[in-house]
Short mmCIF file of C-alpha atoms in Angstrom, two decimals:
data_model
loop_
_atom_site.label_atom_id
_atom_site.label_comp_id
_atom_site.label_asym_id
_atom_site.label_seq_id
_atom_site.Cartn_x
_atom_site.Cartn_y
_atom_site.Cartn_z
CA MET A 1 74.98 -21.45 -80.83
CA GLY A 2 74.99 -18.37 -83.10
CA SER A 3 74.95 -14.73 -82.11
CA GLU A 4 71.50 -15.21 -80.51
CA GLY A 5 73.39 -16.55 -77.50
CA SER A 6 75.10 -13.18 -77.09
CA TYR A 7 71.80 -11.40 -76.48
CA THR A 8 70.46 -13.92 -73.98
CA ALA A 9 73.81 -14.08 -72.17
CA LEU A 10 73.64 -10.29 -71.78
CA GLY A 11 70.08 -10.46 -70.50
CA LEU A 12 71.18 -13.01 -67.91
CA LYS A 13 74.25 -10.97 -66.97
CA VAL A 14 72.15 -7.90 -66.22
CA TRP A 15 69.63 -10.04 -64.29
CA LYS A 16 72.42 -11.55 -62.19
CA ALA A 17 73.98 -8.15 -61.51
CA GLN A 18 70.68 -6.89 -60.06
CA VAL A 19 70.11 -10.05 -57.99
CA ASP A 20 73.64 -9.68 -56.60
CA ARG A 21 72.90 -6.07 -55.62
CA ALA A 22 69.72 -7.21 -53.89
CA ASP A 23 71.60 -10.00 -52.09
CA LYS A 24 74.06 -7.47 -50.72
CA LEU A 25 71.43 -4.91 -49.84
CA PHE A 26 68.84 -7.14 -48.15
CA GLY A 27 71.10 -9.99 -47.05
CA THR A 28 73.09 -7.93 -44.57
CA LEU A 29 70.18 -6.25 -42.78
CA SER A 30 69.50 -6.93 -39.10
CA SER A 31 65.99 -7.87 -37.98
CA GLU A 32 65.53 -4.29 -36.77
CA GLN A 33 66.78 -2.71 -39.98
CA VAL A 34 64.50 -4.82 -42.12
CA LEU A 35 61.51 -3.19 -40.42
CA GLN A 36 62.62 0.31 -41.43
CA GLU A 37 60.45 2.18 -43.91
CA ILE A 38 62.00 3.42 -47.16
CA ALA A 39 60.40 6.81 -46.41
CA PRO A 40 57.99 7.96 -43.67
CA GLY A 41 54.73 6.00 -44.01
CA ARG A 42 56.00 3.98 -46.99
CA ASN A 43 56.80 0.29 -47.43
CA ARG A 44 59.22 -1.39 -45.07
CA LEU A 45 62.35 -3.07 -46.44
CA LEU A 46 60.96 -6.48 -45.42
CA TYR A 47 57.88 -5.85 -47.54
CA LEU A 48 59.96 -5.03 -50.62
CA TRP A 49 62.09 -8.11 -50.07
CA GLY A 50 59.04 -10.34 -49.67
CA HIS A 51 57.42 -8.72 -52.70
CA LEU A 52 60.47 -9.36 -54.89
CA THR A 53 60.67 -12.95 -53.63
CA ALA A 54 57.01 -13.57 -54.51
CA ILE A 55 57.38 -12.07 -57.99
CA HIS A 56 60.53 -14.10 -58.66
CA ASP A 57 58.80 -17.24 -57.36
CA ALA A 58 56.03 -16.66 -59.89
CA MET A 59 58.64 -16.64 -62.67
CA LEU A 60 59.14 -20.40 -62.21
CA PRO A 61 55.81 -21.44 -63.79
CA LEU A 62 55.90 -18.49 -66.21
CA LEU A 63 59.18 -19.79 -67.65
CA GLY A 64 58.12 -23.43 -67.61
CA MET A 65 60.34 -24.38 -64.67
CA GLY A 66 57.67 -26.02 -62.56
CA LYS A 67 55.27 -24.97 -59.84
CA ARG A 68 55.65 -22.05 -57.49
CA LEU A 69 57.50 -22.85 -54.28
CA TYR A 70 55.98 -20.11 -52.10
CA PRO A 71 52.55 -19.11 -53.44
CA GLU A 72 51.54 -18.15 -49.90
CA LEU A 73 53.78 -15.06 -50.13
CA ASP A 74 51.24 -13.32 -52.36
CA VAL A 75 48.78 -12.57 -49.55
CA ALA A 76 51.38 -10.72 -47.50
CA PHE A 77 53.48 -9.15 -50.26
CA VAL A 78 51.57 -8.82 -53.54
CA ILE A 79 47.80 -8.71 -53.10
CA ASN A 80 47.79 -6.59 -49.96
CA PRO A 81 49.73 -3.48 -48.98
CA ASP A 82 52.38 -3.40 -46.26
CA LYS A 83 51.21 -3.28 -42.64
CA SER A 84 47.71 -4.56 -43.51
CA GLN A 85 48.19 -8.15 -42.29
CA THR A 86 48.34 -9.30 -38.67
CA VAL A 87 50.61 -12.25 -39.44
CA THR A 88 53.28 -12.22 -42.15
CA PRO A 89 56.26 -14.47 -42.97
CA SER A 90 59.28 -13.78 -40.79
CA HIS A 91 62.58 -12.18 -41.77
CA GLU A 92 64.24 -15.60 -41.69
CA GLU A 93 61.53 -17.16 -43.87
CA ILE A 94 61.90 -14.42 -46.47
CA ARG A 95 65.66 -14.75 -46.47
CA ARG A 96 65.47 -18.50 -47.10
CA ALA A 97 62.75 -18.19 -49.74
CA TRP A 98 64.72 -15.46 -51.57
CA ILE A 99 67.84 -17.63 -51.75
CA THR A 100 65.91 -20.77 -52.77
CA VAL A 101 63.85 -19.09 -55.48
CA ASN A 102 66.76 -17.30 -57.13
CA GLY A 103 68.79 -20.51 -56.96
CA GLU A 104 66.02 -22.42 -58.75
CA LEU A 105 65.77 -19.72 -61.41
CA SER A 106 69.53 -19.77 -61.88
CA LYS A 107 69.50 -23.56 -62.39
CA GLY A 108 66.62 -23.29 -64.85
CA PHE A 109 68.38 -20.54 -66.83
CA GLU A 110 71.38 -22.83 -67.35
CA ASN A 111 69.18 -25.30 -69.20
CA MET A 112 67.63 -22.76 -71.54
CA SER A 113 68.90 -22.37 -75.07
CA PRO A 114 68.66 -19.01 -76.88
CA SER A 115 65.64 -20.22 -78.85
CA ASP A 116 63.89 -21.38 -75.63
CA TRP A 117 63.82 -17.72 -74.60
CA LEU A 118 61.70 -16.90 -77.63
CA GLN A 119 59.01 -19.44 -76.66
CA ARG A 120 55.78 -18.14 -75.22
CA HIS A 121 55.55 -17.71 -71.44
CA SER A 122 52.83 -19.65 -69.69
CA ALA A 123 50.52 -16.71 -68.95
CA VAL A 124 49.85 -16.15 -72.63
CA SER A 125 47.72 -18.49 -74.75
CA GLU A 126 48.97 -20.00 -78.00
CA GLU A 127 46.46 -17.87 -79.83
CA GLU A 128 47.57 -14.60 -78.19
CA PHE A 129 51.19 -15.58 -78.76
CA GLY A 130 50.45 -16.09 -82.46
CA THR A 131 49.28 -12.48 -82.62
CA ASP A 132 52.12 -11.08 -80.51
CA PRO A 133 55.29 -13.24 -80.39
CA SER A 134 57.03 -10.64 -78.22
CA ARG A 135 55.14 -12.11 -75.25
CA ASN A 136 57.93 -14.61 -74.72
CA ARG A 137 60.24 -15.72 -71.93
CA PHE A 138 62.95 -13.21 -72.78
CA SER A 139 60.45 -10.39 -72.25
CA ILE A 140 59.73 -11.83 -68.79
CA LEU A 141 63.44 -11.81 -67.98
CA LEU A 142 63.90 -8.20 -69.09
CA SER A 143 60.77 -6.88 -67.41
CA ARG A 144 61.45 -8.68 -64.11
CA THR A 145 65.01 -7.35 -64.11
CA ASN A 146 63.60 -3.85 -64.43
CA HIS A 147 61.04 -4.59 -61.71
CA LEU A 148 63.92 -5.55 -59.43
CA SER A 149 65.86 -2.37 -60.28
CA TYR A 150 62.75 -0.27 -59.61
CA HIS A 151 62.43 -1.59 -56.06
CA LEU A 152 66.20 -1.54 -55.44
CA GLY A 153 66.09 2.18 -56.12
CA GLN A 154 63.51 2.44 -53.34
CA ALA A 155 65.23 0.03 -50.96
CA VAL A 156 68.49 2.01 -50.83
CA LEU A 157 66.48 4.91 -49.39
CA GLY A 158 65.64 2.77 -46.34
CA LEU A 159 69.25 2.04 -45.46
CA LYS A 160 69.88 5.04 -43.26
CA MET B 1 66.77 -10.44 -90.25
CA GLY B 2 66.97 -13.71 -88.29
CA SER B 3 65.81 -14.36 -84.75
CA GLU B 4 68.51 -11.96 -83.44
CA GLY B 5 66.07 -9.20 -84.30
CA SER B 6 63.60 -10.61 -81.79
CA TYR B 7 65.96 -10.04 -78.88
CA THR B 8 66.92 -6.50 -79.85
CA ALA B 9 63.27 -5.61 -80.56
CA LEU B 10 62.42 -6.78 -77.04
CA GLY B 11 65.26 -4.77 -75.54
CA LEU B 12 63.95 -1.69 -77.34
CA LYS B 13 60.36 -2.40 -76.30
CA VAL B 14 61.31 -2.52 -72.63
CA TRP B 15 63.42 0.65 -73.02
CA LYS B 16 60.51 2.46 -74.63
CA ALA B 17 58.08 1.31 -71.95
CA GLN B 18 60.28 2.82 -69.24
CA VAL B 19 60.82 6.08 -71.17
CA ASP B 20 57.05 6.34 -71.60
CA ARG B 21 56.56 5.90 -67.85
CA ALA B 22 59.12 8.61 -67.21
CA ASP B 23 57.44 10.92 -69.74
CA LYS B 24 54.13 10.54 -67.91
CA LEU B 25 55.64 10.86 -64.46
CA PHE B 26 57.94 13.85 -65.00
CA GLY B 27 56.16 15.48 -67.93
CA THR B 28 53.03 16.37 -66.00
CA LEU B 29 54.68 17.95 -62.95
CA SER B 30 54.21 21.62 -62.15
CA SER B 31 57.23 23.81 -61.41
CA GLU B 32 56.41 23.50 -57.71
CA GLN B 33 56.01 19.73 -57.77
CA VAL B 34 59.30 19.22 -59.54
CA LEU B 35 61.06 20.74 -56.54
CA GLN B 36 59.60 18.16 -54.15
CA GLU B 37 62.00 15.71 -52.56
CA ILE B 38 61.42 11.97 -53.04
CA ALA B 39 61.83 11.62 -49.25
CA PRO B 40 62.85 14.12 -46.54
CA GLY B 41 66.38 15.35 -47.24
CA ARG B 42 66.70 13.26 -50.42
CA ASN B 43 66.97 14.20 -54.10
CA ARG B 44 64.34 16.43 -55.66
CA LEU B 45 62.33 15.20 -58.65
CA LEU B 46 64.04 17.81 -60.87
CA TYR B 47 67.41 16.38 -59.93
CA LEU B 48 66.38 12.86 -60.90
CA TRP B 49 64.95 14.12 -64.18
CA GLY B 50 68.12 16.09 -64.97
CA HIS B 51 70.25 13.13 -63.97
CA LEU B 52 68.38 10.76 -66.27
CA THR B 53 68.59 13.30 -69.10
CA ALA B 54 72.37 13.62 -68.69
CA ILE B 55 72.88 9.84 -68.60
CA HIS B 56 70.71 9.37 -71.69
CA ASP B 57 72.56 12.20 -73.46
CA ALA B 58 75.82 10.37 -72.79
CA MET B 59 74.40 7.30 -74.57
CA LEU B 60 74.64 9.15 -77.91
CA PRO B 61 78.45 8.95 -78.20
CA LEU B 62 78.53 5.57 -76.40
CA LEU B 63 76.35 4.09 -79.13
CA GLY B 64 78.12 5.86 -81.98
CA MET B 65 75.30 8.34 -82.64
CA GLY B 66 77.39 11.49 -82.49
CA LYS B 67 78.40 14.01 -79.87
CA ARG B 68 76.56 14.79 -76.66
CA LEU B 69 73.96 17.53 -76.97
CA TYR B 70 73.96 18.68 -73.33
CA PRO B 71 77.32 17.87 -71.71
CA GLU B 72 76.82 20.82 -69.35
CA LEU B 73 74.14 18.84 -67.48
CA ASP B 74 76.82 16.73 -65.80
CA VAL B 75 77.94 19.46 -63.38
CA ALA B 76 74.44 19.92 -61.99
CA PHE B 77 73.11 16.34 -62.20
CA VAL B 78 75.90 13.76 -62.33
CA ILE B 79 79.17 14.95 -60.79
CA ASN B 80 77.61 16.88 -57.90
CA PRO B 81 74.78 16.01 -55.51
CA ASP B 82 71.44 17.78 -55.47
CA LYS B 83 71.25 21.19 -53.78
CA SER B 84 75.02 21.75 -54.03
CA GLN B 85 74.97 24.20 -56.96
CA THR B 86 73.88 27.83 -56.87
CA VAL B 87 72.75 27.84 -60.49
CA THR B 88 71.22 24.83 -62.24
CA PRO B 89 69.29 24.35 -65.51
CA SER B 90 65.63 25.29 -65.23
CA HIS B 91 62.60 23.02 -65.27
CA GLU B 92 61.86 24.11 -68.84
CA GLU B 93 65.42 23.45 -69.99
CA ILE B 94 65.35 19.94 -68.53
CA ARG B 95 61.99 19.22 -70.11
CA ARG B 96 63.24 20.24 -73.55
CA ALA B 97 66.56 18.40 -73.19
CA TRP B 98 64.76 15.21 -72.05
CA ILE B 99 62.47 15.22 -75.08
CA THR B 100 65.30 16.06 -77.52
CA VAL B 101 67.73 13.46 -76.19
CA ASN B 102 65.23 10.59 -76.14
CA GLY B 103 64.06 11.59 -79.62
CA GLU B 104 67.64 11.44 -80.94
CA LEU B 105 68.17 8.05 -79.32
CA SER B 106 64.93 6.78 -80.80
CA LYS B 107 65.99 7.90 -84.30
CA GLY B 108 69.39 6.29 -83.86
CA PHE B 109 67.85 3.01 -82.70
CA GLU B 110 65.83 2.78 -85.90
CA ASN B 111 69.04 2.69 -87.93
CA MET B 112 70.68 -0.07 -85.90
CA SER B 113 70.67 -3.65 -87.14
CA PRO B 114 70.73 -6.56 -84.68
CA SER B 115 74.44 -7.10 -85.34
CA ASP B 116 75.17 -3.39 -84.73
CA TRP B 117 74.03 -3.97 -81.14
CA LEU B 118 76.83 -6.49 -80.65
CA GLN B 119 79.51 -3.98 -81.66
CA ARG B 120 81.65 -2.49 -78.93
CA HIS B 121 80.49 0.70 -77.29
CA SER B 122 82.80 3.70 -77.50
CA ALA B 123 83.98 3.66 -73.88
CA VAL B 124 85.72 0.31 -74.34
CA SER B 125 88.93 -0.08 -76.37
CA GLU B 126 89.25 -2.62 -79.18
CA GLU B 127 91.68 -4.53 -77.02
CA GLU B 128 89.35 -4.69 -74.00
CA PHE B 129 86.48 -5.62 -76.28
CA GLY B 130 88.53 -8.50 -77.67
CA THR B 131 88.84 -9.86 -74.13
CA ASP B 132 85.20 -9.21 -73.18
CA PRO B 133 82.77 -8.96 -76.13
CA SER B 134 79.86 -8.53 -73.73
CA ARG B 135 80.87 -4.85 -73.42
CA ASN B 136 78.72 -3.99 -76.40
CA ARG B 137 75.91 -1.61 -77.29
CA PHE B 138 73.15 -4.01 -76.28
CA SER B 139 74.62 -4.13 -72.76
CA ILE B 140 74.42 -0.32 -72.66
CA LEU B 141 70.74 -0.48 -73.66
CA LEU B 142 69.87 -3.04 -70.98
CA SER B 143 71.85 -1.38 -68.21
CA ARG B 144 70.52 2.11 -68.97
CA THR B 145 66.96 0.76 -69.02
CA ASN B 146 67.54 -0.64 -65.55
CA HIS B 147 69.11 2.64 -64.45
CA LEU B 148 65.93 4.39 -65.54
CA SER B 149 63.72 1.88 -63.68
CA TYR B 150 65.84 2.32 -60.55
CA HIS B 151 65.23 6.07 -60.45
CA LEU B 152 61.57 5.74 -61.51
CA GLY B 153 61.04 3.64 -58.39
CA GLN B 154 62.37 6.59 -56.40
CA ALA B 155 60.55 9.27 -58.35
CA VAL B 156 57.09 7.83 -57.67
CA LEU B 157 57.74 8.37 -53.96
CA GLY B 158 57.97 12.12 -54.57
CA LEU B 159 54.55 12.38 -56.20
CA LYS B 160 52.56 12.99 -53.03
#
């Protein structure tokens, strides 16, 4: 492994640091706290947590790690806004899905070589990838890390 | 340039995408809007913008691009919380500093080779860097991009 490994190791380190922050932030909330809004009339913490879980779940097929584990999360946490559904997954279901999905990603990351990260992700065709090779797996890692940071910045506002 | 350049180009692409979002978000605010809080009792948009400008300004020496241009921003936007100072830089001063600092960074990035990104950043000693070579310039780029995303997630809440 040449110096390429240094860049991907850094990408993974920053990813892991944000997932750890999210674990601490969401993982310690009571079932009352998780229903608090981040600001008056805005998303509840549970919605953000479910949203992040769904987006991370969708990384599995994007990175060639198999099928999604919880595609049903999209209705409650991606396609529709918070407080629009009569029935949504419970706090406990989200907690378990969050842990499972990030564990699967972590296992998959261990098996990826630096050059694997430069392969196309599954949402881009071979033809499109030929035109723009930056649409690769490493770009998914970096953009999803930033997506997580974006919502962590919001979630901390709901803590008190 | 080998495949290393692919990783650093992606890091820069994600950085630029977030800076562009911030440009659009903050750059179009009126002088009244910039004084809005992101949530009741929380930071004002101007504070977030000043804070991001100060942190980006501090990247110049960290990445070996010369001295800070606006070290005086730290008192108003880093060391002290919002609404604690009687005099703070104006909306117009922040706008100009934001544009200047990100322009300087952008110029500096153009001169960096992939291997330059793996050099130590200036806040870590040679000895510490020997022990942990992940404390390099690329880690600064990735972590500051996430820092920007974190506060962008908050800033959008202040828009209406």
